[in-house]
Short mmCIF file of N, CA and C in Angstrom, two decimals:
data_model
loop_
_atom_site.label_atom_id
_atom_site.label_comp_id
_atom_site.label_asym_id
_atom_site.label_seq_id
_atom_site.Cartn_x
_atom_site.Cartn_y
_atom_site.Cartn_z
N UNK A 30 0.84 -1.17 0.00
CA UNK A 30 0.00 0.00 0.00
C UNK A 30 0.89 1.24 0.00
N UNK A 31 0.69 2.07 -0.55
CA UNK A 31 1.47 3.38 -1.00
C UNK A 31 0.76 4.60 -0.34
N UNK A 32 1.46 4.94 0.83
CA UNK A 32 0.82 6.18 1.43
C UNK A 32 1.65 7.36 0.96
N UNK A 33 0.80 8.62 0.49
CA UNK A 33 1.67 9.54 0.48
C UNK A 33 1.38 10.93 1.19
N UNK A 34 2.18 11.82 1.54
CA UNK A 34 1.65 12.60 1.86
C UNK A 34 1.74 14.09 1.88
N UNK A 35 0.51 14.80 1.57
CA UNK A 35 0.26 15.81 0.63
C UNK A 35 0.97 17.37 1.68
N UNK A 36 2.02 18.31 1.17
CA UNK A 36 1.88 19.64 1.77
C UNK A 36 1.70 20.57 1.11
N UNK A 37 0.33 21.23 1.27
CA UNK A 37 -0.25 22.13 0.28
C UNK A 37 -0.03 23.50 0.68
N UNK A 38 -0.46 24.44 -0.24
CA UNK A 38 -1.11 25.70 0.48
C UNK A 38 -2.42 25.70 0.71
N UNK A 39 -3.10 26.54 1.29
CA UNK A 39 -4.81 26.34 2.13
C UNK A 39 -5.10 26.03 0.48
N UNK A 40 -4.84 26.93 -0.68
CA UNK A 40 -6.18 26.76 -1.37
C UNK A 40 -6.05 25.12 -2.05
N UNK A 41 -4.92 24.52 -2.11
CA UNK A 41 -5.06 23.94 -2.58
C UNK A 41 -5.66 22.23 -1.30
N UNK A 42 -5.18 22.57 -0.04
CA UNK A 42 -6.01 21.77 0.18
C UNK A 42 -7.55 21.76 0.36
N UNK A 43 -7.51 23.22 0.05
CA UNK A 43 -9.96 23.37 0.62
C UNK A 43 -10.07 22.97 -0.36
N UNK A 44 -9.27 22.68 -1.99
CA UNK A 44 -9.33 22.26 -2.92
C UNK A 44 -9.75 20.93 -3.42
N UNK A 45 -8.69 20.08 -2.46
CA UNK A 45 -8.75 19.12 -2.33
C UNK A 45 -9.98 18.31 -1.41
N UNK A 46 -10.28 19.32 -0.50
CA UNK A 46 -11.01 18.74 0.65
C UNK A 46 -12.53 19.01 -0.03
N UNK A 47 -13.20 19.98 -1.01
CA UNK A 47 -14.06 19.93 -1.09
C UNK A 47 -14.62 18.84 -1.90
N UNK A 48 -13.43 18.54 -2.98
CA UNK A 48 -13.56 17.26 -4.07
C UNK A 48 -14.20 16.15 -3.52
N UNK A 49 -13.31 16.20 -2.03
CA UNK A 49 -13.76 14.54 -1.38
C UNK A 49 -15.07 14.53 -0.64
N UNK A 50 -15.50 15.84 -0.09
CA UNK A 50 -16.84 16.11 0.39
C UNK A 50 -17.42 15.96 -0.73
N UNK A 51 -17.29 16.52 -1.94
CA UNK A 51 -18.60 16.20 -2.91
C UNK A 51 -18.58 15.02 -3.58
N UNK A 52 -17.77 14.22 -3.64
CA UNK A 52 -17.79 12.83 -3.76
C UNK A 52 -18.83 11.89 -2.89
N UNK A 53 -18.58 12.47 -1.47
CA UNK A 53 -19.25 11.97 -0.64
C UNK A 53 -20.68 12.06 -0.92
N UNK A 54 -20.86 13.56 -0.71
CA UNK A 54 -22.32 14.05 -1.12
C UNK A 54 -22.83 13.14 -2.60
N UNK A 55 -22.20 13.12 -3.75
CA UNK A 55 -22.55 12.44 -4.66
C UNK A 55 -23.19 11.54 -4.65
N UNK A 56 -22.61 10.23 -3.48
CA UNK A 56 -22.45 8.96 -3.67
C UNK A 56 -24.25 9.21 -2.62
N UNK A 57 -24.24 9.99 -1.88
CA UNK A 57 -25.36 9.65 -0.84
C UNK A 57 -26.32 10.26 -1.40
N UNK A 58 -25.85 11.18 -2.86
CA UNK A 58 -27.21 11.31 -3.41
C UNK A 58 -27.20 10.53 -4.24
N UNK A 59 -27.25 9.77 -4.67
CA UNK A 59 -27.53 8.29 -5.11
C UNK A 59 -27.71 6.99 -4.08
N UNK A 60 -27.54 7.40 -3.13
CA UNK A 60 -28.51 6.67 -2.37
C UNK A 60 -29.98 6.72 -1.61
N UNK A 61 -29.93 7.83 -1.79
CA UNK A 61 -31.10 8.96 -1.61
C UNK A 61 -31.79 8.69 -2.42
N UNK A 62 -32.13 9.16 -3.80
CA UNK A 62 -32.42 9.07 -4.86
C UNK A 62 -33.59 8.01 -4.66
N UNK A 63 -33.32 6.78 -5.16
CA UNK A 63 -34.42 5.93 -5.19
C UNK A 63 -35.83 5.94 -4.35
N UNK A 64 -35.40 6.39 -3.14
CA UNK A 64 -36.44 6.70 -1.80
C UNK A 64 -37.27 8.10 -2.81
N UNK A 65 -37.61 8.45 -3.51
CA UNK A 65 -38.19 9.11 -4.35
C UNK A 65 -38.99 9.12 -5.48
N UNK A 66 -38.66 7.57 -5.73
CA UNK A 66 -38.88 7.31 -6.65
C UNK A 66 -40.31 6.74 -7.17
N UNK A 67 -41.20 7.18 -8.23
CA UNK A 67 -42.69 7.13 -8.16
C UNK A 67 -43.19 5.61 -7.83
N UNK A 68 -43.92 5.36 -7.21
CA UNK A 68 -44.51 3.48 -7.25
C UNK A 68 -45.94 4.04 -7.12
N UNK A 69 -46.48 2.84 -8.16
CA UNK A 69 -47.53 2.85 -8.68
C UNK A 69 -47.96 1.92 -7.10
N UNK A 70 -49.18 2.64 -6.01
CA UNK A 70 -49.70 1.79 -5.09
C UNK A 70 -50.15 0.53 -5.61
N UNK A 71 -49.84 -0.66 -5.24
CA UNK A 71 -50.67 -1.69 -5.46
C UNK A 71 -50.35 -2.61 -3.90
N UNK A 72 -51.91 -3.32 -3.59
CA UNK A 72 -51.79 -4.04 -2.31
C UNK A 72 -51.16 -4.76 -2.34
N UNK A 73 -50.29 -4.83 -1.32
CA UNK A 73 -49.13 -5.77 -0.92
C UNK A 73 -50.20 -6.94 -0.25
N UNK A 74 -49.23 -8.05 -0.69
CA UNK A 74 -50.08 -9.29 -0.26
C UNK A 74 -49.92 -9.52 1.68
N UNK A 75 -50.34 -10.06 2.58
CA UNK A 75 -49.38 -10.37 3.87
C UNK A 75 -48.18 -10.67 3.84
N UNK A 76 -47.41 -10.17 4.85
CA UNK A 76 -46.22 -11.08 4.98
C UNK A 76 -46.41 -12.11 5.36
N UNK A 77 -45.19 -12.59 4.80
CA UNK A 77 -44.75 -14.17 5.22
C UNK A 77 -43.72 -14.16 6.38
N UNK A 78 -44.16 -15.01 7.36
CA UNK A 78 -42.10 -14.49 8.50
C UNK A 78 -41.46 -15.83 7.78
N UNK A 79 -40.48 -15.05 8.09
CA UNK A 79 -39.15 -15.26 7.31
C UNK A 79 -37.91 -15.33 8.26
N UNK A 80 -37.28 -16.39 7.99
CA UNK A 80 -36.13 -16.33 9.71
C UNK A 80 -35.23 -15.25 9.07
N UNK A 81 -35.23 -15.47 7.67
CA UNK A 81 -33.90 -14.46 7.02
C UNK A 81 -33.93 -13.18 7.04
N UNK A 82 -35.16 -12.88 7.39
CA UNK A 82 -35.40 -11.61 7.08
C UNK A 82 -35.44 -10.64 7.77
N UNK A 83 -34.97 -9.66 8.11
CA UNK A 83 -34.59 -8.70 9.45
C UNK A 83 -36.22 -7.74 9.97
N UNK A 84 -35.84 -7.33 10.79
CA UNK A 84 -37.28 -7.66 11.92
C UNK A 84 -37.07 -6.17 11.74
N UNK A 85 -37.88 -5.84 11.98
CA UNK A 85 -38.45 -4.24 11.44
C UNK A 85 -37.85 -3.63 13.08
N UNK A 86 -37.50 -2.40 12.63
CA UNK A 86 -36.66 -1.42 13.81
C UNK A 86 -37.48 -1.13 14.96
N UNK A 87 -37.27 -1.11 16.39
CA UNK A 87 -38.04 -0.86 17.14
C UNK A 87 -38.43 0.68 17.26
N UNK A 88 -37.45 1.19 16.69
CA UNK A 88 -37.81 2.93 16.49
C UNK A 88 -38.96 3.33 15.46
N UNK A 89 -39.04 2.16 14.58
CA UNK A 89 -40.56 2.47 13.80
C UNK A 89 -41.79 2.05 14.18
N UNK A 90 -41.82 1.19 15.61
CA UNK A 90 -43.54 0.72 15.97
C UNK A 90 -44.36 2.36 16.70
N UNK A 91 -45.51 1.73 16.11
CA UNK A 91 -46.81 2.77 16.16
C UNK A 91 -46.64 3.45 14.90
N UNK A 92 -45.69 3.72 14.07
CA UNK A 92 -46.02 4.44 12.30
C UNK A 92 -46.83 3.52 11.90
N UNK A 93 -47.37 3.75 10.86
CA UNK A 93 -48.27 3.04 9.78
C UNK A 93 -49.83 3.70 10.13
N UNK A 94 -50.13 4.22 10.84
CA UNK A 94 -51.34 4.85 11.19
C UNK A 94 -52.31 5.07 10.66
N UNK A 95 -51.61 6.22 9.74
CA UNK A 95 -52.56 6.79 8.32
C UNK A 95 -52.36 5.65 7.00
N UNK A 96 -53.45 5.03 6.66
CA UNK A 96 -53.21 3.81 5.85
C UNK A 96 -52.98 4.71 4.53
N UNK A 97 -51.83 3.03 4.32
CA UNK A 97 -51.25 3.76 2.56
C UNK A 97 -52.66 3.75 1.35
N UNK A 98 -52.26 4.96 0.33
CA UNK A 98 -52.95 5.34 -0.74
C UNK A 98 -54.04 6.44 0.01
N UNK A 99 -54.29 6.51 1.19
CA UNK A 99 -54.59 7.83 1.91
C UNK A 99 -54.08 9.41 1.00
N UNK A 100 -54.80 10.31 0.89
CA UNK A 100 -54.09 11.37 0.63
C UNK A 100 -53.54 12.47 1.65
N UNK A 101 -52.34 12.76 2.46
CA UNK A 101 -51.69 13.25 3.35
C UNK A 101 -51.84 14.79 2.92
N UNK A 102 -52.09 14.90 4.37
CA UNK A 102 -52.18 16.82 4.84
C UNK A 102 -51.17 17.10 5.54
N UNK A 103 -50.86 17.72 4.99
CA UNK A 103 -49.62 18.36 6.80
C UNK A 103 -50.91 19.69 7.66
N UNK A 104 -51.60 19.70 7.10
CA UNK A 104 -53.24 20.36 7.81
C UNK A 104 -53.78 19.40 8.46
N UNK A 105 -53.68 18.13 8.63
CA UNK A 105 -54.69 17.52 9.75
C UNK A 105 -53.68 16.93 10.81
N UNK A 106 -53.54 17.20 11.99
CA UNK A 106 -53.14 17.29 12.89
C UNK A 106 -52.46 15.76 13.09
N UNK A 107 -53.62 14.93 12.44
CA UNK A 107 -53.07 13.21 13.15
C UNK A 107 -52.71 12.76 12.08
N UNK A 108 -52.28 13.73 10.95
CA UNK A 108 -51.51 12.85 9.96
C UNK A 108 -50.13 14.01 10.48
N UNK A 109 -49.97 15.19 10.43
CA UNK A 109 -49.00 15.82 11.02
C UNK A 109 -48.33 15.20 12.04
N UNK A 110 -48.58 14.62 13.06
CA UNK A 110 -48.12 14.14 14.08
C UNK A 110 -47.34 12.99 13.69
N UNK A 111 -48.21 11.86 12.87
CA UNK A 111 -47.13 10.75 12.30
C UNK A 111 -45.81 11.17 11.28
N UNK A 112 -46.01 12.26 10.97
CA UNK A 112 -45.13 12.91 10.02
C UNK A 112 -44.19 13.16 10.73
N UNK A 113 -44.03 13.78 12.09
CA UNK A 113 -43.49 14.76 12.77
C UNK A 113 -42.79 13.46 13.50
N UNK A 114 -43.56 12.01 13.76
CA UNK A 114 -42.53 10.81 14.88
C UNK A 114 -41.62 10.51 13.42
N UNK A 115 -42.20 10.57 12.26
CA UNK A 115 -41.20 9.79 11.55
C UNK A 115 -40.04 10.67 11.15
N UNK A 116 -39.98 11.86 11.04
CA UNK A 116 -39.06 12.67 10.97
C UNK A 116 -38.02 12.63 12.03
N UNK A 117 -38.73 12.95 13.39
CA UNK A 117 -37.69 12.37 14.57
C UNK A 117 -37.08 11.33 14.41
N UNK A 118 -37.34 10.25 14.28
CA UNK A 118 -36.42 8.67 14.00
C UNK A 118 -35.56 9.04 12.97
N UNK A 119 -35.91 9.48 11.74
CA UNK A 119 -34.69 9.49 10.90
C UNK A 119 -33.98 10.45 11.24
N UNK A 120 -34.25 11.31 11.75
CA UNK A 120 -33.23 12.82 11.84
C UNK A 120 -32.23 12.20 13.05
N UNK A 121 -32.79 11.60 13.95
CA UNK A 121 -32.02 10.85 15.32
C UNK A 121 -31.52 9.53 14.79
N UNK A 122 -31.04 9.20 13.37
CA UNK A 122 -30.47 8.11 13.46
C UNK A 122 -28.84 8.16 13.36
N UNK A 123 -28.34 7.01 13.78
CA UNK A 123 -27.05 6.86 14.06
C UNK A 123 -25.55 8.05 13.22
N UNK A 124 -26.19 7.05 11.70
CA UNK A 124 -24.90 7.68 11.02
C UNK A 124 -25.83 7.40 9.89
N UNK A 125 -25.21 7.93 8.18
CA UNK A 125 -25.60 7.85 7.19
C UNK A 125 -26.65 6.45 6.93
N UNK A 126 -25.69 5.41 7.09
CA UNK A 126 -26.07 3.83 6.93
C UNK A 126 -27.37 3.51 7.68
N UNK A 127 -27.68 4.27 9.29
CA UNK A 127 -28.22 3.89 9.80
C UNK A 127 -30.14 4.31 8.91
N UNK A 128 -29.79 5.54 8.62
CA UNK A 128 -30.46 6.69 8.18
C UNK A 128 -31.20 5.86 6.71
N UNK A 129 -30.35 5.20 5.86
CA UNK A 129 -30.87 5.18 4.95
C UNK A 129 -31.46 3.53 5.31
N UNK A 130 -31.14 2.63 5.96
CA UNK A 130 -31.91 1.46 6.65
C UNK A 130 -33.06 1.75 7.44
N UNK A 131 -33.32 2.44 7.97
CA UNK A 131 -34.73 3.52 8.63
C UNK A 131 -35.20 3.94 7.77
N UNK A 132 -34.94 4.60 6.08
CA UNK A 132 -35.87 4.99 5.19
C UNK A 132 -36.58 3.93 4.65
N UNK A 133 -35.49 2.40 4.13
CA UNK A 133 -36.10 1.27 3.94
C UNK A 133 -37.10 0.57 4.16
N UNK A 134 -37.04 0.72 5.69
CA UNK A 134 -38.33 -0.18 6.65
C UNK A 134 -39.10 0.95 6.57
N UNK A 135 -39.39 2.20 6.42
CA UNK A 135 -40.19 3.21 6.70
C UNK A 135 -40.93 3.21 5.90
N UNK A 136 -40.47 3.15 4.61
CA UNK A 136 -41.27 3.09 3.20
C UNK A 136 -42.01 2.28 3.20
N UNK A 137 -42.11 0.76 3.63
CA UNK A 137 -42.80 -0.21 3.22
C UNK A 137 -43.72 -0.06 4.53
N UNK A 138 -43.85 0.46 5.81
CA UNK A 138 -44.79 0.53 6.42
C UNK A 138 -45.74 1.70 6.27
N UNK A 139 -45.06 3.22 6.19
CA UNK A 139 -45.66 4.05 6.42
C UNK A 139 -46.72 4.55 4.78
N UNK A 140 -47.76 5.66 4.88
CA UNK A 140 -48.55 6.11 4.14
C UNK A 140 -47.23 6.99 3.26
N UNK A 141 -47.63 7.05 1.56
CA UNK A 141 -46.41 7.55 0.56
C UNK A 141 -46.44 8.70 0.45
N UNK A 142 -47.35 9.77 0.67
CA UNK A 142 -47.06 11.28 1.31
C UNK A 142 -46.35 11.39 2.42
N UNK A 143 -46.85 10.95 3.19
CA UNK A 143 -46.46 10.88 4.22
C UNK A 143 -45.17 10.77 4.66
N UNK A 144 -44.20 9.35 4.08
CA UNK A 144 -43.13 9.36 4.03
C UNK A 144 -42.41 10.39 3.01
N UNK A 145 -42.96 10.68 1.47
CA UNK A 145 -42.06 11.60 1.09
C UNK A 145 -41.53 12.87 1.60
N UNK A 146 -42.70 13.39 2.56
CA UNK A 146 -42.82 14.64 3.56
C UNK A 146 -41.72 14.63 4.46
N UNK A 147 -41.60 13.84 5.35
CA UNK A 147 -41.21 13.67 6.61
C UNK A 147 -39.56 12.79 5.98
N UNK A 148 -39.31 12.21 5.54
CA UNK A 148 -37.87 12.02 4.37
C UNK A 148 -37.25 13.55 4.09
N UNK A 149 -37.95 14.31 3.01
CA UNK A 149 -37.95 15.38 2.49
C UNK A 149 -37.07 16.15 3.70
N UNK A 150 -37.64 16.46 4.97
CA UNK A 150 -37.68 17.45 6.07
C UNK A 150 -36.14 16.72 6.68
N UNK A 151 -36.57 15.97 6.97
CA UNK A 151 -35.03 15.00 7.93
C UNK A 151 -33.85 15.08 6.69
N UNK A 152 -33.76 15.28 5.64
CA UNK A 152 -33.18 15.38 4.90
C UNK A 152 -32.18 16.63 4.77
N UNK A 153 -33.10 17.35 4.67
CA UNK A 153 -32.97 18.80 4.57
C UNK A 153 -32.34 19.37 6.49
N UNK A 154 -32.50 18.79 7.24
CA UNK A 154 -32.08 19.18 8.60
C UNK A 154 -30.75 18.35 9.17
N UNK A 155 -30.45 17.15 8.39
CA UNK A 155 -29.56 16.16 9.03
C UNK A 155 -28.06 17.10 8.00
N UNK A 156 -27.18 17.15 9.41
CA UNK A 156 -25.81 17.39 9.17
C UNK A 156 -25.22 17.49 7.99
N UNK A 157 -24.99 15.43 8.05
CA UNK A 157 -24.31 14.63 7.45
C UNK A 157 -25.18 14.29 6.15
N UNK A 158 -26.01 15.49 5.67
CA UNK A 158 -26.92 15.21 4.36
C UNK A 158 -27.07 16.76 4.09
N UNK A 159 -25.95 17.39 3.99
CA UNK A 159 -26.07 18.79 3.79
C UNK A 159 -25.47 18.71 2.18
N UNK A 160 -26.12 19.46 1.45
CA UNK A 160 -25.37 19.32 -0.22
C UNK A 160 -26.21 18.42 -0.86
N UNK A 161 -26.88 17.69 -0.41
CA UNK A 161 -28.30 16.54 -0.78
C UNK A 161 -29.26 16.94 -1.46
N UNK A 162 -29.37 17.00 -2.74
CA UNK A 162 -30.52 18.33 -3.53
C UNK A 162 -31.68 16.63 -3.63
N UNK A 163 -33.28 17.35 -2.94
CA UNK A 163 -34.04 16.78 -3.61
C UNK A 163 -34.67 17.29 -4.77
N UNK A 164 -35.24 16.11 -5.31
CA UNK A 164 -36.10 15.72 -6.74
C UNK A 164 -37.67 17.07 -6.32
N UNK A 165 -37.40 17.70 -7.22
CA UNK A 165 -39.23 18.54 -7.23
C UNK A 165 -40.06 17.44 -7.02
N UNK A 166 -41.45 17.68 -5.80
CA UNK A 166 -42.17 17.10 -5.23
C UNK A 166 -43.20 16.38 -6.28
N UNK A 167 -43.23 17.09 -7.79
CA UNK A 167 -44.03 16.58 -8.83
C UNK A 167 -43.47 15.43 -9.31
N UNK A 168 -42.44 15.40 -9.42
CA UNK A 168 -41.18 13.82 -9.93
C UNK A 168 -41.94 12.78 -8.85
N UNK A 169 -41.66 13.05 -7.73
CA UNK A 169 -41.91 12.19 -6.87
C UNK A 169 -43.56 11.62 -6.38
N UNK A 170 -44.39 12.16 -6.32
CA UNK A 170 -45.73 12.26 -6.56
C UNK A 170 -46.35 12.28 -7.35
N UNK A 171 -46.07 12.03 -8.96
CA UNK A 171 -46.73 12.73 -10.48
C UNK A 171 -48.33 12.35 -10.46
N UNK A 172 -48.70 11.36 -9.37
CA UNK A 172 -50.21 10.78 -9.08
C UNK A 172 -50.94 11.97 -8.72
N UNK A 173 -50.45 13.05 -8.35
CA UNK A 173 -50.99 14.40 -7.57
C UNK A 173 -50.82 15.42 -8.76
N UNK A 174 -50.42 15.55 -9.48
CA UNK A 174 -50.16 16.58 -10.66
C UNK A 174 -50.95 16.28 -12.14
N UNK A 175 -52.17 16.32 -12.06
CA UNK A 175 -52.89 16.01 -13.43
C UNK A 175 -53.75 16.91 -13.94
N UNK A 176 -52.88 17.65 -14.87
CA UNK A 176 -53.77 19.17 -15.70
C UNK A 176 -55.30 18.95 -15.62
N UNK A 177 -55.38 20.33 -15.37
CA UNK A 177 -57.18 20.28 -15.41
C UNK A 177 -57.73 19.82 -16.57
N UNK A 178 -56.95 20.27 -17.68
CA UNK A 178 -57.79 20.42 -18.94
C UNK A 178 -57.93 19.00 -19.48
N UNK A 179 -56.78 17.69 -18.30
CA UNK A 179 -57.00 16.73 -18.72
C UNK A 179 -58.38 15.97 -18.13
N UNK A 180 -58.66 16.89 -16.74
CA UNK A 180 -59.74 16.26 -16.08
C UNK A 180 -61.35 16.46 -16.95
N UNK A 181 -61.20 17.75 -17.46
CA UNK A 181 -62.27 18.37 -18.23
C UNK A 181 -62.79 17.52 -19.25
N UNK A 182 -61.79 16.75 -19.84
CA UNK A 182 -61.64 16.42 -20.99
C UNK A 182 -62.80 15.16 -20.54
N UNK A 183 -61.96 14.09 -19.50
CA UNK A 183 -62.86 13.01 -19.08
C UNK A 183 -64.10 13.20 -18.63
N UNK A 184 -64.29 14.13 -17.68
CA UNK A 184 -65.37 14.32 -17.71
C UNK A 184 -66.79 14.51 -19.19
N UNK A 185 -65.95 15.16 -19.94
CA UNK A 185 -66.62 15.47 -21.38
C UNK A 185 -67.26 13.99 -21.87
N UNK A 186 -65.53 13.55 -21.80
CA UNK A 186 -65.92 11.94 -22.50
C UNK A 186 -66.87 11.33 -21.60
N UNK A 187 -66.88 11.45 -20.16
CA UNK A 187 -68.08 10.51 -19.56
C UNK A 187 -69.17 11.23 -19.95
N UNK A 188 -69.67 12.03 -19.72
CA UNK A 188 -71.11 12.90 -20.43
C UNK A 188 -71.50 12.22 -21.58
N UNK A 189 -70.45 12.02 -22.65
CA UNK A 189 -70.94 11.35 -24.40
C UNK A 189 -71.31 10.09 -24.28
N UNK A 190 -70.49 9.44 -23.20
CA UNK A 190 -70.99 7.83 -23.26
C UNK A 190 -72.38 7.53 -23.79
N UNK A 191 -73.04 6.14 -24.19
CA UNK A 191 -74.24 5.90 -24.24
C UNK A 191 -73.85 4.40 -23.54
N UNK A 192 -73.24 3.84 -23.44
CA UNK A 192 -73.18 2.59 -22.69
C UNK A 192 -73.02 3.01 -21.52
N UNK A 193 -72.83 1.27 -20.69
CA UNK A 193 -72.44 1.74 -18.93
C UNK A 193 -71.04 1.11 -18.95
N UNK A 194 -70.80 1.64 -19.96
CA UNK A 194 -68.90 1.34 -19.61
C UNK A 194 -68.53 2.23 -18.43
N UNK A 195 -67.52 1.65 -17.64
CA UNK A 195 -67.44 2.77 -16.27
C UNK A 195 -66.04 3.42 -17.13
N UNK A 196 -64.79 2.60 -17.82
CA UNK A 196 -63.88 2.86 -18.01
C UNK A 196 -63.98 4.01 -18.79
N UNK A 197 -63.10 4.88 -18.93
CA UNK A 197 -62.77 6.37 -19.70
C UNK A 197 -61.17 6.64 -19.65
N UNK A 198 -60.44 5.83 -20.35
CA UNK A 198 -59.26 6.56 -20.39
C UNK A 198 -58.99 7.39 -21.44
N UNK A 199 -58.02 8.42 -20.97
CA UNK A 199 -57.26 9.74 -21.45
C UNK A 199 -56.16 9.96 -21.24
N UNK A 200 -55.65 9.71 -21.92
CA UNK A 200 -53.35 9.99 -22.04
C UNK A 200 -53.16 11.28 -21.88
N UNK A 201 -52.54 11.76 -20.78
CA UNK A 201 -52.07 13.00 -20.87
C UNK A 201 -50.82 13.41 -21.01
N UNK A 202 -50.26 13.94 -21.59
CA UNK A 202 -48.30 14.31 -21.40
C UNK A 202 -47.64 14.80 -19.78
N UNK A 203 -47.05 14.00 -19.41
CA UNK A 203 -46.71 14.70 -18.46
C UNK A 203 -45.62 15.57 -18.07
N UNK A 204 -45.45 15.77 -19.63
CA UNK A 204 -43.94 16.20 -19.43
C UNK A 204 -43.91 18.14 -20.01
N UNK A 205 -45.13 18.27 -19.15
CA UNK A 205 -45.49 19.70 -19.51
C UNK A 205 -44.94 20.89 -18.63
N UNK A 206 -43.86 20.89 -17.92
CA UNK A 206 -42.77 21.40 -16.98
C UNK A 206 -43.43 22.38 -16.23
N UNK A 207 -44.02 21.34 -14.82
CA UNK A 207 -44.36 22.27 -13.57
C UNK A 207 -43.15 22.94 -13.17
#
């Protein structure tokens, strides 16, 4: 192993030192990242126990409250409140590693506003996640962002029906830059 070792002037080591901080930052925003990422709700079947399978954190019992596919307020007090324990747990976790193993188990229990909210916030307040740019809240939610003129539209089309088809689909672009 080849150690060497560096004697700079300041600029060239803040030079050096910021490279390796944003490396850092890089790498944890790519680990970040995915916890963002859109999922189409669909019911999860029961679990199965599993000896292999690691036992959910004791810092996450009592979340899950507000059931998933719920639509989350930070206006109603008892969805605020679950927002506000799950933010505490991640903001109070260990170290990076610990932080992003607490988003893991969090996701699959808690309501998906809910967690993007309270992620979002602990994110933005934790130290060791400073330089961490999140994704616009529309990337991450796009289920919540659907032009009026696309709603208008369905509605139109349900009015014309003459059958009792319930179905009415309408493609909208979504790539119309909120």
């Amino acid at each position: 192993m080849l150690y060497v070792t560096v004697y700079c002037s300041s600029f060239l080591c803040n030079e050096f030192t910021t490279e390796v901080a944003m490396s850092t930052v890089h790498e944890k925003q790519l680990r970040i990242l995915p916890f963002f990422k859109y999922r189409v709700p669909v019911p999860e079947p029961p679990p199965k126990p599993e000896l292999d399978s690691p036992a959910e954190d004791l810092r996450l019992q009592g979340l899950g409250r507000l059931p998933k596919g719920v639509l989350f307020s930070g206006f109603n007090i008892l969805h605020l409140n679950e927002a506000r324990e799950l933010y505490e747990t991640l903001y109070e976790a260990r170290d990076f590693e610990d932080f992003v193993l607490l988003a893991e188990q969090a996701r699959s229990i808690v309501n998906e506003g809910l967690f993007v909210y309270a992620l979002s916030v602990a994110i933005m307040h934790r130290d060791d996640l400073i330089g961490v740019k999140l994704p616009p809240y529309e990337e991450a939610r796009p289920d919540l962002f659907i032009p009026a003129e696309t709603i208008f539209q369905a509605i139109k089309e349900d009015r014309k029906r003459k059958d009792e088809v319930r179905n009415v689909f309408y493609p909208f672009n979504d790539t119309h830059g909120l």
